[in-house]
Short mmCIF file of C-alpha atoms (C1' of nucleotides) in Angstrom, two decimals:
data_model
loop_
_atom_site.label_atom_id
_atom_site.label_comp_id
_atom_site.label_asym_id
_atom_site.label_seq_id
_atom_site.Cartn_x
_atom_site.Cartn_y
_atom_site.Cartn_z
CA UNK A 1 0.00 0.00 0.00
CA UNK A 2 1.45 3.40 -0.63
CA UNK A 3 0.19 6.84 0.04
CA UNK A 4 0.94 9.84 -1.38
CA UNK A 5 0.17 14.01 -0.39
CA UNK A 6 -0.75 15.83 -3.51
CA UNK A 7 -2.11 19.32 -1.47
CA UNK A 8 -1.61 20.32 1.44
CA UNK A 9 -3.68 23.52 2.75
CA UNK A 10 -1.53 26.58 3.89
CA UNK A 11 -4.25 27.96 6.11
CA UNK A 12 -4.88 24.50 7.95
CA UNK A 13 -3.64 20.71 8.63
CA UNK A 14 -5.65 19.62 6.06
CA UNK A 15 -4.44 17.97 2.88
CA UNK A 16 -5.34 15.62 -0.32
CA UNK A 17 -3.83 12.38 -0.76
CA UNK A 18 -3.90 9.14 -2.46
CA UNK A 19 -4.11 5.53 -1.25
CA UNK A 20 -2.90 2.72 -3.53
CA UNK A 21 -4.23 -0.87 -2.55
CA UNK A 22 -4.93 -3.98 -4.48
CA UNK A 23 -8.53 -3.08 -5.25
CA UNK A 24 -8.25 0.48 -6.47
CA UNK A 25 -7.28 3.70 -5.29
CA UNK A 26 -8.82 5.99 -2.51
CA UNK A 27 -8.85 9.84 -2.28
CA UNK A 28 -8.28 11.50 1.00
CA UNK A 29 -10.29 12.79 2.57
CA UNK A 30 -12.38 10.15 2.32
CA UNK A 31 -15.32 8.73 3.72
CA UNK A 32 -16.04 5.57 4.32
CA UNK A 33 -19.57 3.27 5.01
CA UNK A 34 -19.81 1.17 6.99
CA UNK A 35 -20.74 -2.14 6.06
CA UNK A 36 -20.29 -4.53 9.19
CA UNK A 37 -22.02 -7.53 8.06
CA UNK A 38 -20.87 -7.74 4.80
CA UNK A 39 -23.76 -5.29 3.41
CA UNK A 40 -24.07 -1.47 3.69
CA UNK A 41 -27.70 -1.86 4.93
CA UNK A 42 -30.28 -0.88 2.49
CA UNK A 43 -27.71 -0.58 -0.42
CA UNK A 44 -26.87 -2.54 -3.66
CA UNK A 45 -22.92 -2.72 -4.66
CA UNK A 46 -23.35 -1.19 -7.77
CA UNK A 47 -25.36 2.21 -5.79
CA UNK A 48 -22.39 1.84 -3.55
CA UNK A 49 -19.96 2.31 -6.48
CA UNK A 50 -21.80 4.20 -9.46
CA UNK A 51 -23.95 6.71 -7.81
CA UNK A 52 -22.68 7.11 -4.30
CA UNK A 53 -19.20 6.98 -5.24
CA UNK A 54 -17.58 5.00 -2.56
CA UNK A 55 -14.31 4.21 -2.68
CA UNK A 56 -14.10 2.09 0.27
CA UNK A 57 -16.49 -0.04 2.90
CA UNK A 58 -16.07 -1.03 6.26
CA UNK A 59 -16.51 -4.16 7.40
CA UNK A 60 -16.55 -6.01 10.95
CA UNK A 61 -14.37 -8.70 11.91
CA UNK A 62 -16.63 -9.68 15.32
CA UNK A 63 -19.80 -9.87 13.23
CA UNK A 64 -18.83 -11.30 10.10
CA UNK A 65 -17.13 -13.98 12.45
CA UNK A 66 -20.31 -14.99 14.29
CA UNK A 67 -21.80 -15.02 11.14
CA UNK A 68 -21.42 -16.42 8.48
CA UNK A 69 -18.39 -17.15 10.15
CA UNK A 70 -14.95 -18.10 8.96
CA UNK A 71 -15.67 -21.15 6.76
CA UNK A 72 -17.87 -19.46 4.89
CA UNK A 73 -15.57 -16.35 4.20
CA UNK A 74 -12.30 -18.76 3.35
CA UNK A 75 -14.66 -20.75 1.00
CA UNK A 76 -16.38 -17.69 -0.75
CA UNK A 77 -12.49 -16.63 -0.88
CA UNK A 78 -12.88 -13.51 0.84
CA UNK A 79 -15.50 -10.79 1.68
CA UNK A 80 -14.71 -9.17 -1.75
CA UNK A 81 -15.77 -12.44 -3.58
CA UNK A 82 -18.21 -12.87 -1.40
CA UNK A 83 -20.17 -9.62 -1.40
CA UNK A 84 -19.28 -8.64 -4.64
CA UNK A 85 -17.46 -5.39 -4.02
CA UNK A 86 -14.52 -5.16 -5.84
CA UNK A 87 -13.07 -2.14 -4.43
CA UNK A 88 -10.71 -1.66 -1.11
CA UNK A 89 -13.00 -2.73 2.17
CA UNK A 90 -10.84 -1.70 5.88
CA UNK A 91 -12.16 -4.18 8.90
CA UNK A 92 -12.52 -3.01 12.48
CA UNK A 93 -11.12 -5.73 14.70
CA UNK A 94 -14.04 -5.75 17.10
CA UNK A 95 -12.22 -3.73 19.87
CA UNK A 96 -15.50 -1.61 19.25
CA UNK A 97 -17.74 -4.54 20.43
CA UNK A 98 -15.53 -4.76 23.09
CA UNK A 99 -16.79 -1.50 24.34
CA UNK A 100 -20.11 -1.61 23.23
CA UNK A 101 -21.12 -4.95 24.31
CA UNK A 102 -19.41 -4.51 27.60
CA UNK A 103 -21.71 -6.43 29.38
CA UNK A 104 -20.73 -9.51 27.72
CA UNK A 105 -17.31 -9.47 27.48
CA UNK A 106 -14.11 -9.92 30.21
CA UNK A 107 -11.02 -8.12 29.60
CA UNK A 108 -7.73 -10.11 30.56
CA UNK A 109 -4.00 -9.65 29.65
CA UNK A 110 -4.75 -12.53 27.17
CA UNK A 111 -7.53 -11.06 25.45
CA UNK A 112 -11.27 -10.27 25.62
CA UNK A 113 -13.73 -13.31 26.41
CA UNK A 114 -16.82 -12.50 24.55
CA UNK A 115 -20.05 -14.28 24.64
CA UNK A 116 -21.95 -13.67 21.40
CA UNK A 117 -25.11 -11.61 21.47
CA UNK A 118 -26.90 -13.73 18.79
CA UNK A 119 -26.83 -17.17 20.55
CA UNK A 120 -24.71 -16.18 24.35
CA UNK A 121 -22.01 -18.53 22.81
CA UNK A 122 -18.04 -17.84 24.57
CA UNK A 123 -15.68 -16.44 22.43
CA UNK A 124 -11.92 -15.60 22.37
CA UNK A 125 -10.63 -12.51 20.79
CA UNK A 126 -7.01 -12.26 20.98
CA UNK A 127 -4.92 -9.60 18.99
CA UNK A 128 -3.29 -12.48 17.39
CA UNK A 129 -6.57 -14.62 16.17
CA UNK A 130 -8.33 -11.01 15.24
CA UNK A 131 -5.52 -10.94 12.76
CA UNK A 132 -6.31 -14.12 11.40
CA UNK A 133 -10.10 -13.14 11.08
CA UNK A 134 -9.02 -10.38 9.20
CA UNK A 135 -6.62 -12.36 6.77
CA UNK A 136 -9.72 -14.72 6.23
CA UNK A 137 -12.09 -12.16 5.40
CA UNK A 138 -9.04 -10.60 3.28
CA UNK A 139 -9.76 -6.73 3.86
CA UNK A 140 -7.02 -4.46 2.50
CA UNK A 141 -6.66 -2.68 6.03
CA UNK A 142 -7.38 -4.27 9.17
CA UNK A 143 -7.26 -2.40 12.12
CA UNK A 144 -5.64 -3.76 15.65
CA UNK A 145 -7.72 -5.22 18.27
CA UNK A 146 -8.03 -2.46 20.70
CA UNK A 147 -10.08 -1.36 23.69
CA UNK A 148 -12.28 1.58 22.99
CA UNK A 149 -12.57 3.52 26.95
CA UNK A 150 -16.01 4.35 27.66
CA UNK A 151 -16.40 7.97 28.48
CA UNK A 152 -15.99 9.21 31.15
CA UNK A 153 -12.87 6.89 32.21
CA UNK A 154 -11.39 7.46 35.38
CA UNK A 155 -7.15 8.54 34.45
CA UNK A 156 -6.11 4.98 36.18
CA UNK A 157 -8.99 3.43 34.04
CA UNK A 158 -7.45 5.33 30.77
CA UNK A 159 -3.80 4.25 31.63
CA UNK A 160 -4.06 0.91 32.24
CA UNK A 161 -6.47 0.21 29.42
CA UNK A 162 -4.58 2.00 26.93
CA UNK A 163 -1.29 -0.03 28.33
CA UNK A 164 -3.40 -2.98 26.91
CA UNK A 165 -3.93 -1.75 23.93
CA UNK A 166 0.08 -0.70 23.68
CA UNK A 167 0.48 -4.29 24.70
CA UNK A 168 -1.49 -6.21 22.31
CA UNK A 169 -0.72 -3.66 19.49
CA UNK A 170 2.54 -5.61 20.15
CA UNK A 171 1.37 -8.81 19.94
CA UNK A 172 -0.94 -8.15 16.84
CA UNK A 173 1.93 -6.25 15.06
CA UNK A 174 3.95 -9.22 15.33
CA UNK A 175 1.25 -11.54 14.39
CA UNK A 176 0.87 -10.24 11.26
CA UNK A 177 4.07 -9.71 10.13
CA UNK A 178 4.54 -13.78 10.95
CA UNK A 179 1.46 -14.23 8.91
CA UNK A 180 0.95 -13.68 5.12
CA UNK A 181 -2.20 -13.22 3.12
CA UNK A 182 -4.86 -15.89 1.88
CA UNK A 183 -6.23 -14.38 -1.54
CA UNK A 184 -2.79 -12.96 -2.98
CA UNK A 185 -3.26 -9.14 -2.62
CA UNK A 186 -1.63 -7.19 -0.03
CA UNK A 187 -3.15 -6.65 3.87
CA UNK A 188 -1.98 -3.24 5.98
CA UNK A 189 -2.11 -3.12 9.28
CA UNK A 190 -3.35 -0.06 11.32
CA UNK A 191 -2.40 0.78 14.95
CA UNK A 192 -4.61 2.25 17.11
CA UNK A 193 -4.26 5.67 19.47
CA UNK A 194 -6.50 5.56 22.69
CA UNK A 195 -5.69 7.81 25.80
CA UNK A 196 -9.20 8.97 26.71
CA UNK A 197 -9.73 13.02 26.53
CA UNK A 198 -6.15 12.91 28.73
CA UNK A 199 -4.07 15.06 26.77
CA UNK A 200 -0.37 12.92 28.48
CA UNK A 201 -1.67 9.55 27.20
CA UNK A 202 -2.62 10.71 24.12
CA UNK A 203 0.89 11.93 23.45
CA UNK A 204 2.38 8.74 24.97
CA UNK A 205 0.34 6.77 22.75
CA UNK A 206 0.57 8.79 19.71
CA UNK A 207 4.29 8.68 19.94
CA UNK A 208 4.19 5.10 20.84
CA UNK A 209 1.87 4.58 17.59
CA UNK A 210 4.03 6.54 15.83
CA UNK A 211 7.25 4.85 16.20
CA UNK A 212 5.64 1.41 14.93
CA UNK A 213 5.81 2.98 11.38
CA UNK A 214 2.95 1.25 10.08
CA UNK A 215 1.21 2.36 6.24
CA UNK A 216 -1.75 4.16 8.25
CA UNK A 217 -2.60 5.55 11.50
CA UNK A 218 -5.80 5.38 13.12
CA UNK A 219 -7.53 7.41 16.08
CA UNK A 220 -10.10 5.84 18.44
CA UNK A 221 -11.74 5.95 21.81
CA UNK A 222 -13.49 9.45 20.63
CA UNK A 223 -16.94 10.70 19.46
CA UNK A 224 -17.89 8.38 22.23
CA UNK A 225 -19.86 11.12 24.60
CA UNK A 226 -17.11 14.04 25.39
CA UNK A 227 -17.83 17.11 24.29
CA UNK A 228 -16.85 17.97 20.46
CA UNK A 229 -14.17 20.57 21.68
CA UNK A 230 -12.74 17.80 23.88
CA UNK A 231 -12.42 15.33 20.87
CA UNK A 232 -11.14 18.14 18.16
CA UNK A 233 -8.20 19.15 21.16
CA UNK A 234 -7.13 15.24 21.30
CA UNK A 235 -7.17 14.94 17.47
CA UNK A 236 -4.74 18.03 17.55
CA UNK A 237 -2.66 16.70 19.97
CA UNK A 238 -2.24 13.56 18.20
CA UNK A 239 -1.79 14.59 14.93
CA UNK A 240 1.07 16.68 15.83
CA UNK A 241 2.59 13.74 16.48
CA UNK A 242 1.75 10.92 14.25
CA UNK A 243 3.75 10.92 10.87
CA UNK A 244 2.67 13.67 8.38
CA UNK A 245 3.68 10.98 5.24
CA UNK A 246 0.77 8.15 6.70
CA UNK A 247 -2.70 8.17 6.94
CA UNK A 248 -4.43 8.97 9.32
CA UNK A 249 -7.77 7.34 10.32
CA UNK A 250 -10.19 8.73 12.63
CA UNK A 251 -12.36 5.86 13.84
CA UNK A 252 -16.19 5.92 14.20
CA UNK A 253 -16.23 9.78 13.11
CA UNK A 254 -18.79 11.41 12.76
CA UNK A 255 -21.17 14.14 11.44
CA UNK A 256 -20.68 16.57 8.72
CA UNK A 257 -19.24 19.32 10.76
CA UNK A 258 -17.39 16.77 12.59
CA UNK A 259 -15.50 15.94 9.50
CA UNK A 260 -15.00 19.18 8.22
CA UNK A 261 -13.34 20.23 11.60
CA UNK A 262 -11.15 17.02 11.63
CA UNK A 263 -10.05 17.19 8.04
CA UNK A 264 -8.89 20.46 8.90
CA UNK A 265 -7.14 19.09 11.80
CA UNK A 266 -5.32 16.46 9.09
CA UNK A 267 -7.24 13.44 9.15
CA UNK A 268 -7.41 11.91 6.11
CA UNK A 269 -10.47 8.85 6.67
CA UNK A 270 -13.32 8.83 8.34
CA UNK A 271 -16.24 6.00 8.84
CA UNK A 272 -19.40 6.37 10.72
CA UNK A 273 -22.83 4.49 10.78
CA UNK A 274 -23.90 7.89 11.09
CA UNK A 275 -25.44 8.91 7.39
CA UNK A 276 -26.96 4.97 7.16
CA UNK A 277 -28.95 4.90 11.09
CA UNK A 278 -30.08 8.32 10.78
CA UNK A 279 -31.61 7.75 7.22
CA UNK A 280 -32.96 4.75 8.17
CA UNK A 281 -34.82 6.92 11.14
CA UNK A 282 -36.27 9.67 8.89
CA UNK A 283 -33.04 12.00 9.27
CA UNK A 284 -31.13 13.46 6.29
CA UNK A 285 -28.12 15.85 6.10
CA UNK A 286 -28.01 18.39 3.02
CA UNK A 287 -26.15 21.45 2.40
CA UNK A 288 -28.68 23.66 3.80
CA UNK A 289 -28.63 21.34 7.27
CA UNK A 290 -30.51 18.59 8.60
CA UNK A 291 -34.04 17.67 8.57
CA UNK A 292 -35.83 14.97 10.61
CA UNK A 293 -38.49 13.96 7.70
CA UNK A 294 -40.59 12.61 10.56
CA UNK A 295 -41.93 16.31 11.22
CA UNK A 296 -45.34 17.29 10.16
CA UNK A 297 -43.30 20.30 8.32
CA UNK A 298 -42.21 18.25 5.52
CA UNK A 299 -45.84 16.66 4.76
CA UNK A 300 -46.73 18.94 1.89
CA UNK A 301 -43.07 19.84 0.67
CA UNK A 302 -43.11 18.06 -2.80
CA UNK A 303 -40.31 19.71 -3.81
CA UNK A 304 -37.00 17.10 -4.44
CA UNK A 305 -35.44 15.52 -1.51
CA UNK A 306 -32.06 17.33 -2.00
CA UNK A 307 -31.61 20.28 -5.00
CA UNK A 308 -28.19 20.51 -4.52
CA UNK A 309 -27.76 16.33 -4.17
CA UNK A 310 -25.70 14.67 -6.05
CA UNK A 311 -27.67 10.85 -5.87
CA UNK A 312 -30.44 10.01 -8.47
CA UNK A 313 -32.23 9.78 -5.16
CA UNK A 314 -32.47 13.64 -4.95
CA UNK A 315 -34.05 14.48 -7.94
CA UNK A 316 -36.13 11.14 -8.49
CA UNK A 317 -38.01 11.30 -5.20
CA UNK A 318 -39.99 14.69 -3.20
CA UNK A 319 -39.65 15.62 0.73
CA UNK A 320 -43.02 13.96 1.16
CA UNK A 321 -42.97 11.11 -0.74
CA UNK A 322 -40.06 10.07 0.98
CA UNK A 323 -41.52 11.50 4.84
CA UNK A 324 -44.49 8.95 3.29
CA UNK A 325 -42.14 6.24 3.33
CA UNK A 326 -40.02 7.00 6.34
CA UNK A 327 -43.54 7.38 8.01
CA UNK A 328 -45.18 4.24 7.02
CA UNK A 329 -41.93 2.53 7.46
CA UNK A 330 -41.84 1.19 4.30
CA UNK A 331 -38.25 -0.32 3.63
CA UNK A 332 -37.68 2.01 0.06
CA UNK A 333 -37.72 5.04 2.88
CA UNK A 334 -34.58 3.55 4.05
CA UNK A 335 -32.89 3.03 1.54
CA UNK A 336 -33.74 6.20 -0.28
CA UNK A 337 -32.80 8.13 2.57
CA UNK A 338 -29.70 6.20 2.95
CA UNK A 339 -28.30 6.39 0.03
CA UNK A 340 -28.83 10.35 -0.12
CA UNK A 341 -27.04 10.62 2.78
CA UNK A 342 -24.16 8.19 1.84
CA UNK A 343 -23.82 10.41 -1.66
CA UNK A 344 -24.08 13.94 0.59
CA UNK A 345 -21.43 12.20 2.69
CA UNK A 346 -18.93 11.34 -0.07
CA UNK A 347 -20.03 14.47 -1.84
CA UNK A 348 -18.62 16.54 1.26
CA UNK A 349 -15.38 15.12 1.44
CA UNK A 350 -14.77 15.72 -2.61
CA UNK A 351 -15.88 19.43 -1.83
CA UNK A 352 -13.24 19.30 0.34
CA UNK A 353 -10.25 17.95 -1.54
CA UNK A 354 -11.41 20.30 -4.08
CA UNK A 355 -11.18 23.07 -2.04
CA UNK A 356 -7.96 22.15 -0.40
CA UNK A 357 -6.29 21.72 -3.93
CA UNK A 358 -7.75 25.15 -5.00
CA UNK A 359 -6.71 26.93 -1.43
CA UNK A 360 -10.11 27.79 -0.79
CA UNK A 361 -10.94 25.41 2.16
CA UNK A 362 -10.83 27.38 5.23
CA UNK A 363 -13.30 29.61 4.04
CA UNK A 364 -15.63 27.17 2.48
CA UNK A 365 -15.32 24.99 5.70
CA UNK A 366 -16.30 27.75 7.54
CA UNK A 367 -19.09 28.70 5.80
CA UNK A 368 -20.41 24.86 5.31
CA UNK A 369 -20.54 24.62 8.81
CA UNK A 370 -22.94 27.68 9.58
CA UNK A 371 -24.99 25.87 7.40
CA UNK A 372 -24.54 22.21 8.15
CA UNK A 373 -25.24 22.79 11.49
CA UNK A 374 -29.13 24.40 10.38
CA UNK A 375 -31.99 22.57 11.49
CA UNK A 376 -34.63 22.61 9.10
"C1'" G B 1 -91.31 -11.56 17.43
"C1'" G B 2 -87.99 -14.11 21.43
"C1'" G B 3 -83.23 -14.17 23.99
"C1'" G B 4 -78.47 -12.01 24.99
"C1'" A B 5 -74.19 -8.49 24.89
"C1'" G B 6 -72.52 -3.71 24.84
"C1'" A B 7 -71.69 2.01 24.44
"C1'" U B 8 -64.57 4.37 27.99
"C1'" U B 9 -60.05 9.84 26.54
"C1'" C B 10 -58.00 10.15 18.11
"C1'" C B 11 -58.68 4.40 17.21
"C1'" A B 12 -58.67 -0.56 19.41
"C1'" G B 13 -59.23 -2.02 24.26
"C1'" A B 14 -58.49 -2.66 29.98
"C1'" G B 15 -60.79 -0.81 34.26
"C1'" C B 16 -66.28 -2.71 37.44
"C1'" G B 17 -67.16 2.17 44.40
"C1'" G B 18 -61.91 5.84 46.56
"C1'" C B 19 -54.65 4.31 44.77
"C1'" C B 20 -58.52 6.97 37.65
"C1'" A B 21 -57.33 12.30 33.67
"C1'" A B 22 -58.20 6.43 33.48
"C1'" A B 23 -53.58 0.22 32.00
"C1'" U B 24 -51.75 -1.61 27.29
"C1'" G B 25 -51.34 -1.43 21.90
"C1'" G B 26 -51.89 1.63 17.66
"C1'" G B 27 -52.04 6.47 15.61
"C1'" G B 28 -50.43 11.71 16.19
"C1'" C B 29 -46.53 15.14 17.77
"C1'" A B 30 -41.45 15.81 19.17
"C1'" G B 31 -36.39 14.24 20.63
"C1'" A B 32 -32.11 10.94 20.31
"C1'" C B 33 -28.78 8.24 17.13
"C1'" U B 34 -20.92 9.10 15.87
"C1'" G B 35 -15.02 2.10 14.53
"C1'" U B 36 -24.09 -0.71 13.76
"C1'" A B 37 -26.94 -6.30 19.22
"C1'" A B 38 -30.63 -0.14 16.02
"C1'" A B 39 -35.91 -0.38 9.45
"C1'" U B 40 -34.14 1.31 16.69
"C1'" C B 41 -34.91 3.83 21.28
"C1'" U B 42 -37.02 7.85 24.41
"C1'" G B 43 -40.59 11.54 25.71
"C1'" U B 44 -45.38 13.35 25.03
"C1'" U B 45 -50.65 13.04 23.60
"C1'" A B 46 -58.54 16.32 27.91
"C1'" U B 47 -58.36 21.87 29.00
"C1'" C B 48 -55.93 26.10 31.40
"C1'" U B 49 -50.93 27.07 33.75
"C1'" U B 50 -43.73 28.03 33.25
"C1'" A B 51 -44.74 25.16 37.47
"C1'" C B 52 -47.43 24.02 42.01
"C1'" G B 53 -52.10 23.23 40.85
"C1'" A B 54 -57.05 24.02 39.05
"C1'" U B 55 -61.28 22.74 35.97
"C1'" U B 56 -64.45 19.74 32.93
"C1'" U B 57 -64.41 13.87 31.19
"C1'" C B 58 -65.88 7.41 30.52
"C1'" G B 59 -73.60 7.37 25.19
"C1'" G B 60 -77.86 10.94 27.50
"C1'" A B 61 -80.94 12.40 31.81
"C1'" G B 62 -81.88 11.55 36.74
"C1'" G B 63 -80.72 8.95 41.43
"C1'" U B 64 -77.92 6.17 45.62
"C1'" U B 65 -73.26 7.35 48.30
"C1'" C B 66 -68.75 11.19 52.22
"C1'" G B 67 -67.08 9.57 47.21
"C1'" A B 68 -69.37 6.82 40.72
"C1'" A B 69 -66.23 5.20 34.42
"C1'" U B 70 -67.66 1.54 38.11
"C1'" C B 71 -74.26 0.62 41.74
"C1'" C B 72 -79.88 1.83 40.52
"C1'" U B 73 -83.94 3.91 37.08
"C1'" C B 74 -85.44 5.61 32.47
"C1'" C B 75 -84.02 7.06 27.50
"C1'" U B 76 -81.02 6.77 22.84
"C1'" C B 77 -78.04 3.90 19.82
"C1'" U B 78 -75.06 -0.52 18.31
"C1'" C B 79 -73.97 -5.71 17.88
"C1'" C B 80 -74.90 -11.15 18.30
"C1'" C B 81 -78.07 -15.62 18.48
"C1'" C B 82 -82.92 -18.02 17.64
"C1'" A B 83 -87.44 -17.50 14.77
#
RNA sequence: GGGGAGAUUCCAGAGCGGCCAAAUGGGGCAGACUGUAAAUCUGUUAUCUUACGAUUUCGGAGGUUCGAAUCCUCCUCUCCCCA
C-alpha cells in the first residue's frame, strides 16, 4: 500500500492524498460506510460504487465472524468475492464490540472473552486470532484489536487500558508480520491511538503509535460522549505527532461538521454508521442542514429531496414522498434516505479535496458549517 | 317476534365504588442516534398554567353514596343468536 500528499492547505492541517491498494485507489479525505455484516444496509454494490461513489467499505471482523463465520468467508475466498465489491473494504477488529457490548465481554491480559449476542455462545478474541479473522475475510486494512474507553474513564482506568492496547498492538503487530495473506493481494495493518480526553496519554500513545511505522494511522476511543471541543483538542494533539507521510484514520467519526473540523485538523479517513442509522430513522443531512423527515413540516413539501444532491435519489423522489415512506416505514424510505445521505457524505469530502487543492478550504469549511449545522 | 351483549379519553381495548385524567397497543406530535446487538430507542398526547395546581371527562338524563367510568332507574343507539 502506498500513500501519497498531492495538497496540502496553507491555512490548515488539512491535505489531499492518495491511497494505492490492491482493489483500487482511494482519495483523502475520504469517507467511508460502513458495512459490518458484509452489506451497507439498504444498499446494492453497484449504488455503492456508481452513484454514491464509494471508494471504500467497512466491514466487521466480530460480526462477520459470528456469522457467516470463517468457513464461509475462506470458501467464498474472501469478503470481496463474497459480497461482490470489488473495491478496497478496511475491517474493524471488534475492539469496538468490546466496548459496546461490555456487558458480555471480560477483559484479561490474554484477550477479551466475549459471549456472542446472537446465541450467548463464549468467544476468544485475541490480537493475534483477530488478525487471522481479518486475513480470512481478506480486507485491505485491518485495524488492531483495541479497547475503545467508555467515556468518562477514570485517568487509572485510561492508563491501564490504553497499556493494553500498547500491549497487544505488540502482539498483533507481530502476528501479522509472521502471517501472510490468503487471496494474494496485499493486507496493511493499522495501529490504534486511545488515551481517553487525557491530553499525556494521548501523546504517549501517539508517539508510541508513531514509532511502529505502520502504512496508516488510526484514532479511536473518541466521538464516544465528550464534548466535540474535547475530541477536536485530542485529534490536535495527536496529529502533531503521528507521521505527516501516513494516513491517518479517525475511527467511528462522525457528522458533517465533525468531519470538516477534523479534516482540517489532518485526518485523512473517516467511517461512521452515522449517514446509514439516521436515514434509516427519517433523518437526512443536506447542504442547507438537517431535517428529521418525521416532522409534520415536511408533509406537503413536494419539492426534491435534495436540490443541490448529487444521488439520483435527490431528484427522483420529493420531501413527502419520501416522509411517506419514512412514516409508514416502508423499507424504500430507508434506503432512499440512505443512500442520499451516503452520496451527501462522499459528496462533502470531494468538496473538500477540491477546495484544499484550489486553497479555498478554510473559508468554504467555515461557511459549510454555519450551514450544516441548520436545522430545518 | 324471542333471547343475549354492549356504548370508555383520536382508534382498538383494559378498568367494574376511593390508589382513575383512566392500564396496554396503535395512531399523532417531538427528541435521540458518531469504529451498527438499532428499518431502533425515548418523551409526550382532555383543558388552562412556566410550574405548584385548578377545571371539565368514561352514550344521555336523573338517582344512591362522604365519594361513581364503576351501583340503581329511564331514555337513545349498536352488535350477536334463535325465529
Amino acid at each position: 500500500m502506498k500513500f501519497n500528499i498531492l495538497y496540502t492547505d496553507k491555512e490548515s492541517k488539512a491535505r489531499t492524498g492518495l491511497i494505492k491498494t490492491s482493489h483500487g485507489d482511494i482519495e483523502t479525505p475520504i469517507f467511508m460506510p460502513v458495512g459490518t455484516l458484509g452489506s451497507v444496509k439498504g444498499i446494492h454494490q453497484w449504488e455503492l460504487s456508481d452513484d454514491i461513489k464509494a471508494q471504500i467499505i467497512l466491514g466487521n471482523s466480530y460480526h462477520l465472524y459470528l456469522r457467516p463465520g470463517l468457513n464461509v468467508l475462506k470458501n467464498a475466498g474472501g469478503l470481496h468475492g463474497f459480497m461482490n465489491w470489488n473495491g478496497p473494504i478496511l475491517t474493524d477488529s471488534g475492539g469496538y464490540q468490546v466496548f459496546s457490548l461490555a456487558e458480555n465481554r471480560k477483559l484479561t491480559s490474554e484477550g477479551a472473552v466475549f459471549r456472542s449476542h446472537i446465541d450467548g455462545s463464549k468467544h476468544l478474541f485475541t490480537p493475534e486470532n483477530v488478525v487471522d479473522i481479518q486475513r480470512t475475510i481478506g480486507s485491505d486494512i485491518m485495524m488492531a484489536f483495541d479497547e475503545c474507553a467508555p467515556y468518562p474513564s477514570e485517568y487509572v482506568y485510561a492508563k491501564n487500558s490504553l497499556d493494553l492496547t500498547h500491549h497487544w498492538l505488540d502482539r498483533g503487530l507481530n502476528h501479522f508480520d509472521s502471517t501472510e495473506p490468503y487471496y494474494g493481494h496485499e493486507q496493511t495493518f493499522f495501529p490504534i491511538v486511545q488515551g481517553s480526553v487525557y491530553k499525556d496519554l494521548r501523546i504517549k500513545s501517539a508517539e508510541f503509535i508513531a514509532q511502529k511505522n505502520c502504512y496508516g494511522n488510526a484514532i479511536g476511543g473518541l466521538a464516544v460522549g465528550e464534548p466535540a471541543e474535547e475530541m477536536y483538542e485530542m485529534i490536535e494533539i495527536v496529529n502533531n505527532i503521528l507521521p505527516k507521510d501516513k494516513p491517518r484514520y479517525l475511527m467511528g467519526v462522525g457528522t458533517p461538521v465533525n468531519i470538516l473540523e477534523s479534516i482540517a485538523l489532518g485526518i485523512d479517513m473517516f467511517d461512521c454508521v452515522m449517514p446509514t442509522r439516521n436515514g434509516r430513522n427519517g433523518m437526512i443531512f443536506t447542504s442547507q442542514g438537517t431535517i428529521n423527515l418525521r416532522n409534520e413540516k415536511w408533509k406537503d413539501d413536494f419539492s426534491p429531496v435534495d436540490t443541490n444532491g448529487t444521488s439520483f435519489v435527490d431528484k427522483t423522489y420529493s420531501k413527502a414522498y419520501l416522509r411517506h415512506l419514512v412514516i409508514t416505514k416502508e423499507i424504500l424510505g430507508a434506503q432512499i434516505a440512505s443512500i442520499h445521505n451516503l452520496a451527501f457524505y462522499l459528496n462533502l469530502v470531494k468538496q473538500a479535496r477540491e477546495k484544499i487543492k484550489d486553497g479555498t478550504f478554510l473559508t468554504w469549511k467555515n461557511g459549510m458549517i454555519k450551514q450544516l449545522s441548520t436545522r430545518l
